[in-house]
Coordinates of C-alpha atoms in Angstrom, one line a residue:
M271 CA 68.1 -94.8 -42.8
R272 CA 64.8 -95.8 -41.3
K273 CA 65.7 -93.9 -38.1
G274 CA 66.5 -90.8 -40.1
G275 CA 63.3 -91.1 -42.1
K276 CA 61.3 -91.4 -38.8
R277 CA 62.9 -88.1 -37.5
K278 CA 61.9 -86.4 -40.8
S279 CA 58.4 -87.7 -40.6
T280 CA 58.0 -86.5 -37.0
S281 CA 59.5 -83.1 -37.9
Q282 CA 57.0 -82.7 -40.8
K283 CA 54.1 -83.7 -38.5
Q284 CA 55.2 -81.0 -35.9
E285 CA 55.5 -78.4 -38.6
T286 CA 52.0 -79.3 -39.9
E287 CA 50.6 -79.0 -36.4
V288 CA 52.2 -75.7 -35.8
K289 CA 50.8 -74.3 -39.1
A290 CA 47.4 -75.7 -38.2
S291 CA 47.5 -74.1 -34.8
S292 CA 48.7 -70.8 -36.2
S293 CA 45.9 -70.9 -38.8
S294 CA 43.4 -71.7 -36.1
Q295 CA 44.5 -68.8 -34.0
E296 CA 44.2 -66.5 -37.0
N297 CA 40.7 -67.7 -37.7
Q298 CA 39.8 -67.2 -34.1
K299 CA 41.1 -63.7 -34.1
E300 CA 39.2 -62.9 -37.4
N301 CA 36.0 -64.4 -36.0
H302 CA 36.5 -62.4 -32.8
K303 CA 37.1 -59.3 -34.8
L304 CA 33.9 -59.9 -36.9
A305 CA 31.9 -60.6 -33.8
S306 CA 33.1 -57.4 -32.1
Q307 CA 32.2 -55.4 -35.2
A308 CA 28.8 -57.0 -35.3
K309 CA 28.3 -56.3 -31.6
R310 CA 29.3 -52.7 -32.0
A311 CA 27.0 -52.4 -35.0
K312 CA 24.2 -53.9 -33.1
T313 CA 24.6 -51.8 -30.0
S314 CA 25.6 -48.5 -31.5
K315 CA 22.9 -45.8 -31.1
P316 CA 21.5 -44.0 -34.2
Q317 CA 22.8 -40.5 -34.6
P318 CA 20.0 -37.9 -33.9
Q319 CA 19.2 -35.6 -36.8
L320 CA 20.1 -32.0 -36.2
E321 CA 17.1 -29.6 -35.9
Y322 CA 17.4 -26.1 -37.2
F323 CA 15.4 -23.2 -35.8
E324 CA 15.0 -19.8 -37.4
D325 CA 16.6 -17.0 -35.4
K326 CA 14.1 -14.7 -33.8
R327 CA 13.9 -11.3 -35.5
N328 CA 15.0 -8.4 -33.3
L329 CA 11.5 -6.7 -33.2
E330 CA 9.4 -9.8 -33.8
D331 CA 7.3 -9.5 -30.7
L332 CA 6.9 -5.7 -30.9
W333 CA 3.2 -6.0 -32.0
K334 CA 2.4 -8.3 -29.2
A335 CA 4.1 -6.0 -26.6
A336 CA 1.8 -3.1 -27.5
F337 CA -1.4 -3.7 -25.5
P338 CA -4.6 -3.9 -27.7
V339 CA -6.5 -1.1 -26.1
G340 CA -10.3 -1.5 -26.0
T341 CA -10.3 -5.2 -26.9
E342 CA -12.7 -7.3 -24.8
W343 CA -10.8 -9.5 -22.4
D344 CA -12.4 -12.7 -23.7
Q345 CA -11.3 -11.8 -27.3
L346 CA -7.6 -11.6 -26.5
D347 CA -7.0 -15.3 -27.1
S348 CA -8.6 -15.1 -30.5
V349 CA -6.3 -12.2 -31.5
Y350 CA -3.3 -14.4 -30.8
Q351 CA -4.6 -17.6 -32.3
F352 CA -2.8 -16.6 -35.6
N353 CA 0.9 -16.1 -36.0
W354 CA 0.5 -12.6 -37.4
N355 CA 3.5 -11.1 -39.1
F356 CA 4.3 -7.4 -38.7
L357 CA 7.5 -7.4 -40.8
N358 CA 6.4 -4.0 -42.3
L359 CA 6.5 -2.5 -38.8
E360 CA 9.9 -4.0 -38.1
E361 CA 11.4 -2.8 -41.4
A362 CA 10.1 0.7 -40.6
F363 CA 12.7 0.9 -37.8
E364 CA 15.5 -0.1 -40.1
E365 CA 17.8 2.3 -41.9
G366 CA 15.9 4.0 -44.6
G367 CA 12.5 3.2 -42.9
R368 CA 9.9 5.7 -42.0
L369 CA 10.6 5.3 -38.2
Y370 CA 14.4 5.0 -38.3
G371 CA 16.1 7.1 -35.7
K372 CA 12.9 8.7 -34.5
K373 CA 11.2 8.7 -31.1
V374 CA 8.1 6.6 -31.5
Y375 CA 5.1 5.8 -29.2
L376 CA 3.1 2.7 -30.2
F377 CA -0.3 1.3 -29.1
G378 CA -2.3 -1.6 -30.3
C379 CA -6.0 -2.0 -31.1
T380 CA -8.2 -4.5 -32.8
E381 CA -10.7 -4.4 -35.7
P382 CA -13.3 -7.2 -36.2
Q383 CA -13.6 -7.6 -39.9
L384 CA -15.1 -10.1 -42.3
V385 CA -12.2 -11.5 -44.3
P386 CA -11.5 -14.6 -46.4
Y387 CA -9.6 -17.5 -44.7
K388 CA -9.2 -21.1 -46.0
G389 CA -11.9 -20.7 -48.6
E390 CA -14.6 -19.1 -46.5
N391 CA -15.4 -15.6 -45.1
K392 CA -14.9 -15.3 -41.3
V393 CA -15.2 -12.5 -38.8
I394 CA -11.6 -12.2 -37.5
C395 CA -10.3 -9.9 -34.7
I396 CA -7.4 -8.2 -36.6
P397 CA -4.6 -6.7 -34.6
V398 CA -3.4 -3.2 -35.6
V399 CA -0.5 -1.2 -34.4
V400 CA -0.5 2.6 -34.4
A401 CA 2.9 4.4 -34.3
V402 CA 3.1 8.0 -33.2
V403 CA 6.2 9.9 -34.1
S404 CA 6.7 12.5 -31.4
P405 CA 9.4 13.9 -29.2
F406 CA 7.1 13.5 -26.1
P407 CA 4.2 11.2 -25.2
P408 CA 1.2 12.0 -27.3
S409 CA -1.0 11.8 -24.1
D410 CA -1.1 10.5 -20.6
K411 CA -4.9 10.0 -20.6
I412 CA -7.4 7.4 -21.8
G413 CA -10.9 8.1 -23.2
I414 CA -13.8 5.8 -22.0
N415 CA -16.8 6.0 -24.2
S416 CA -19.5 3.9 -25.7
V417 CA -23.1 4.1 -27.0
Q418 CA -24.3 2.5 -23.7
R419 CA -22.6 5.1 -21.5
E420 CA -24.3 8.4 -20.8
A421 CA -21.2 10.4 -20.6
E422 CA -17.6 10.3 -21.9
E423 CA -14.8 10.0 -19.4
I424 CA -11.2 11.2 -19.9
V425 CA -9.1 9.6 -17.1
P426 CA -5.3 9.3 -16.4
M427 CA -3.8 6.2 -18.0
K428 CA -2.5 5.0 -14.7
Q429 CA -6.1 4.8 -13.4
M430 CA -6.6 2.0 -15.9
K431 CA -3.1 0.5 -15.1
M432 CA -1.7 1.7 -18.4
D433 CA 1.5 3.7 -19.1
W434 CA 4.1 4.3 -21.8
V435 CA 7.1 2.0 -21.1
P436 CA 10.3 1.5 -23.1
Y437 CA 10.3 -1.4 -25.6
I438 CA 13.6 -3.3 -25.4
P439 CA 14.6 -5.1 -28.7
L440 CA 15.6 -8.7 -28.4
E441 CA 19.4 -8.1 -28.9
N442 CA 19.4 -5.6 -25.9
R443 CA 17.4 -7.6 -23.3
D444 CA 20.5 -8.6 -21.4
S445 CA 21.4 -5.0 -20.8
Q446 CA 20.1 -2.8 -18.0
V447 CA 17.0 -0.9 -19.1
D448 CA 18.1 2.4 -17.4
R449 CA 21.3 2.5 -19.4
L450 CA 19.5 2.2 -22.7
Q451 CA 18.4 5.4 -24.4
S452 CA 15.2 3.9 -25.8
Q453 CA 13.5 5.6 -28.7
M454 CA 10.6 3.1 -28.7
F455 CA 7.8 3.2 -26.2
I456 CA 4.7 1.0 -26.0
L457 CA 1.4 1.5 -24.3
S458 CA 1.4 -1.3 -21.7
C459 CA -1.2 -2.5 -19.3
T460 CA -0.4 -4.3 -16.1
Q461 CA -3.9 -5.4 -15.3
R462 CA -3.6 -9.2 -14.6
R463 CA -6.3 -11.3 -16.4
V464 CA -6.4 -13.7 -13.4
A465 CA -7.7 -10.9 -11.2
L466 CA -10.7 -10.1 -13.6
K467 CA -13.0 -12.5 -11.8
Q468 CA -12.9 -10.4 -8.7
M469 CA -13.5 -7.1 -10.6
K470 CA -16.8 -5.4 -10.6
I471 CA -18.7 -5.5 -13.9
D472 CA -18.7 -1.7 -14.4
R473 CA -14.9 -1.6 -13.9
L474 CA -14.4 -4.6 -16.2
K475 CA -16.5 -3.0 -19.0
K476 CA -14.4 0.2 -18.8
Y477 CA -11.5 -1.6 -20.3
E478 CA -13.6 -2.6 -23.3
Y479 CA -14.6 1.0 -23.9
C480 CA -11.1 2.5 -23.6
L481 CA -9.6 4.5 -26.5
P482 CA -6.1 6.0 -26.5
Y483 CA -6.8 9.7 -26.0
F484 CA -5.2 12.5 -28.0
Y485 CA -5.7 16.3 -28.0
Q486 CA -4.4 18.4 -30.8
P487 CA -4.4 22.0 -29.5
L488 CA -3.5 23.4 -32.9
K489 CA -6.7 22.0 -34.5
E490 CA -10.2 22.7 -33.4
D491 CA -11.7 19.6 -32.0
E492 CA -14.7 18.0 -33.8
L493 CA -16.5 18.1 -30.4
E494 CA -16.1 21.8 -30.3
Q495 CA -17.9 22.1 -33.6
S496 CA -20.5 19.4 -33.0
T497 CA -24.1 20.3 -32.4
E498 CA -25.2 16.7 -31.7
V499 CA -25.8 15.1 -28.3
Q500 CA -26.2 11.4 -27.5
I501 CA -29.5 10.8 -25.8
I502 CA -30.1 7.7 -23.5
F503 CA -33.5 8.4 -21.9
P504 CA -34.4 5.9 -19.1
A505 CA -37.8 4.3 -19.4
A506 CA -39.7 1.5 -17.8
Q507 CA -40.0 -0.7 -20.9
K508 CA -36.7 0.1 -22.6
P509 CA -34.3 3.1 -22.7
V510 CA -34.7 5.5 -25.7
F511 CA -31.4 5.7 -27.7
C512 CA -31.2 8.6 -30.2
E513 CA -29.1 11.6 -31.4
F514 CA -30.4 15.1 -31.2
D515 CA -29.0 18.0 -33.2
W516 CA -29.9 21.3 -31.6
E517 CA -29.3 23.2 -34.9
L518 CA -31.1 20.9 -37.3
D519 CA -33.8 19.3 -35.1
E520 CA -36.9 21.0 -33.7
L521 CA -37.5 19.4 -30.2
D522 CA -41.4 19.2 -30.4
E523 CA -41.3 17.6 -33.8
F524 CA -38.5 15.3 -32.9
T525 CA -40.4 14.1 -29.8
D526 CA -43.6 13.5 -31.7
Q527 CA -41.8 11.4 -34.2
L528 CA -40.5 9.1 -31.4
I529 CA -44.0 8.7 -30.0
E530 CA -45.4 7.8 -33.4
A531 CA -42.6 5.2 -33.9
D532 CA -43.5 3.7 -30.5
E533 CA -40.1 4.5 -29.2
L534 CA -41.4 6.8 -26.5
D535 CA -44.5 6.7 -24.3
K536 CA -46.9 9.7 -24.8
D537 CA -47.1 10.4 -21.1
K538 CA -43.3 10.8 -21.0
K539 CA -43.2 13.6 -23.6
D540 CA -42.5 16.5 -21.3
A541 CA -40.0 14.6 -19.2
F542 CA -38.2 13.6 -22.4
K543 CA -38.0 17.2 -23.6
E544 CA -36.6 18.4 -20.3
F545 CA -34.0 15.6 -20.4
V546 CA -32.9 16.6 -23.9
K547 CA -32.7 20.3 -23.0
E548 CA -30.4 19.4 -20.1
R549 CA -28.2 17.3 -22.3
V550 CA -27.9 20.2 -24.8
R551 CA -27.0 22.7 -22.1
E552 CA -24.2 20.3 -20.9
A553 CA -22.9 19.8 -24.4
K554 CA -22.8 23.6 -25.1
K555 CA -21.0 24.2 -21.9
A556 CA -18.5 21.4 -22.6
N557 CA -17.8 22.9 -26.1
R558 CA -17.3 26.3 -24.6
Q559 CA -14.9 25.0 -22.0
A560 CA -13.0 23.1 -24.7
R561 CA -12.5 26.2 -26.8
E562 CA -11.3 28.2 -23.8
A563 CA -8.9 25.4 -22.7
R564 CA -7.5 25.2 -26.2
K565 CA -7.0 29.0 -26.4
K566 CA -5.2 29.0 -23.0
A567 CA -3.0 26.0 -24.0
L568 CA -1.9 27.8 -27.2
E569 CA -1.1 31.0 -25.3
E570 CA 1.1 29.0 -22.8
M571 CA 2.7 26.7 -25.4
S572 CA 6.3 27.2 -26.4
E573 CA 7.3 27.5 -30.1
E574 CA 9.2 24.2 -29.8
T575 CA 6.1 22.4 -28.5
K576 CA 4.0 23.9 -31.3
A577 CA 6.5 22.7 -33.9
A578 CA 6.3 19.2 -32.3
F579 CA 2.5 19.1 -32.7
V580 CA 2.8 20.3 -36.3
N581 CA 5.3 17.6 -37.2
M582 CA 3.6 14.8 -35.3
R583 CA 2.8 11.8 -37.5
F584 CA 0.5 8.8 -37.1
Y585 CA 1.3 5.5 -39.0
K586 CA -1.2 2.6 -38.9
F587 CA 0.2 -0.9 -39.4
Y588 CA -1.7 -4.0 -40.4
P589 CA -0.3 -7.5 -40.6
V590 CA 1.4 -8.5 -43.8
P591 CA 0.0 -11.4 -45.8
T592 CA 1.3 -14.9 -45.1
P593 CA 0.0 -18.4 -46.0
D594 CA -1.0 -19.1 -42.4
T595 CA -3.0 -15.9 -41.7
P596 CA -6.2 -14.3 -43.1
D597 CA -5.7 -11.8 -45.9
V598 CA -6.6 -8.3 -44.5
S599 CA -5.4 -6.3 -47.5
N600 CA -8.9 -5.3 -48.5
V601 CA -10.1 -4.0 -45.1
K602 CA -7.3 -1.5 -44.3
A603 CA -8.6 1.9 -43.3
P604 CA -6.9 5.1 -42.1
F605 CA -9.3 5.8 -39.3
I606 CA -7.7 5.3 -35.8
N607 CA -10.3 6.5 -33.3
R608 CA -12.4 9.6 -32.6
Y609 CA -9.5 11.3 -30.8
Y610 CA -6.7 10.6 -33.2
G611 CA -8.8 10.8 -36.3
K612 CA -7.1 9.4 -39.4
A613 CA -3.5 8.1 -39.9
H614 CA -1.1 10.0 -42.1
E615 CA -0.2 6.7 -43.7
V616 CA -1.6 3.1 -43.7
L617 CA 0.8 0.2 -44.2

């Protein structure tokens, strides 16, 4: 009986040891599992947050692509300091818009204006885009004129490294340009800003006095009707700047008034009068030649071309208001320049 009891006791002890060993292994596995989870949690990298960017609009950079003709080189950066929005221009090319399906030539310009921005009035160089609806380029020339220059120059665009080039919308930029039948052309300038330091001052200033040129043969030019001449008479102290109207002004009286106002030395009276007479002769000759050229152009012009000039339209686009840009809504004006005159519509 005792021997049998001893075997039973030993058997129970072994069973207890087996259970304890099994429990210990399970605990070890659980601890290992928890340790692994803790390690993974500790070493796992945080998931980066996804960033969302707005898709670029198809014509978003159209206003930047059109060179701002006549803008001083050192003012270009100030034009682009704001993220101007020309959504009105972009929408004009969409179905139902004013420019949809039409051949359009676009050029840029700038207008310094006093406008409100962030609670105060500031002089801002406002970008403007002019769209010309025409079946052919409105002109291949550029006018160079300013108060400081004695004579106006009309030169080929290419002389100033400017030309009409196709504008390629964003969605088509992977295509070959020559295969695209572009209906949009921009006035582009290939003059590199880095080369300006080597440029002569007179040449450099010409860019600042540039104006997109346009000649309307069906309408008598204002210059053909004008009886005024710009006078810049060289003098030792300072040049004499004035305007003389050969129909309204009497030369002797006009000259005496300048002397009385200390604008002209008395001993320069005769020289000044001869200078003015020469300028008047040049202006009358230019007016006569312009009338003759217009008459000849009309005689040689086809009916199709005449119709194109009749139907040609000018649209002037200003930036639309946004929270990040100055409000230009109160400074919009239809005047483009002395050659184009006024826009048919301002937007």
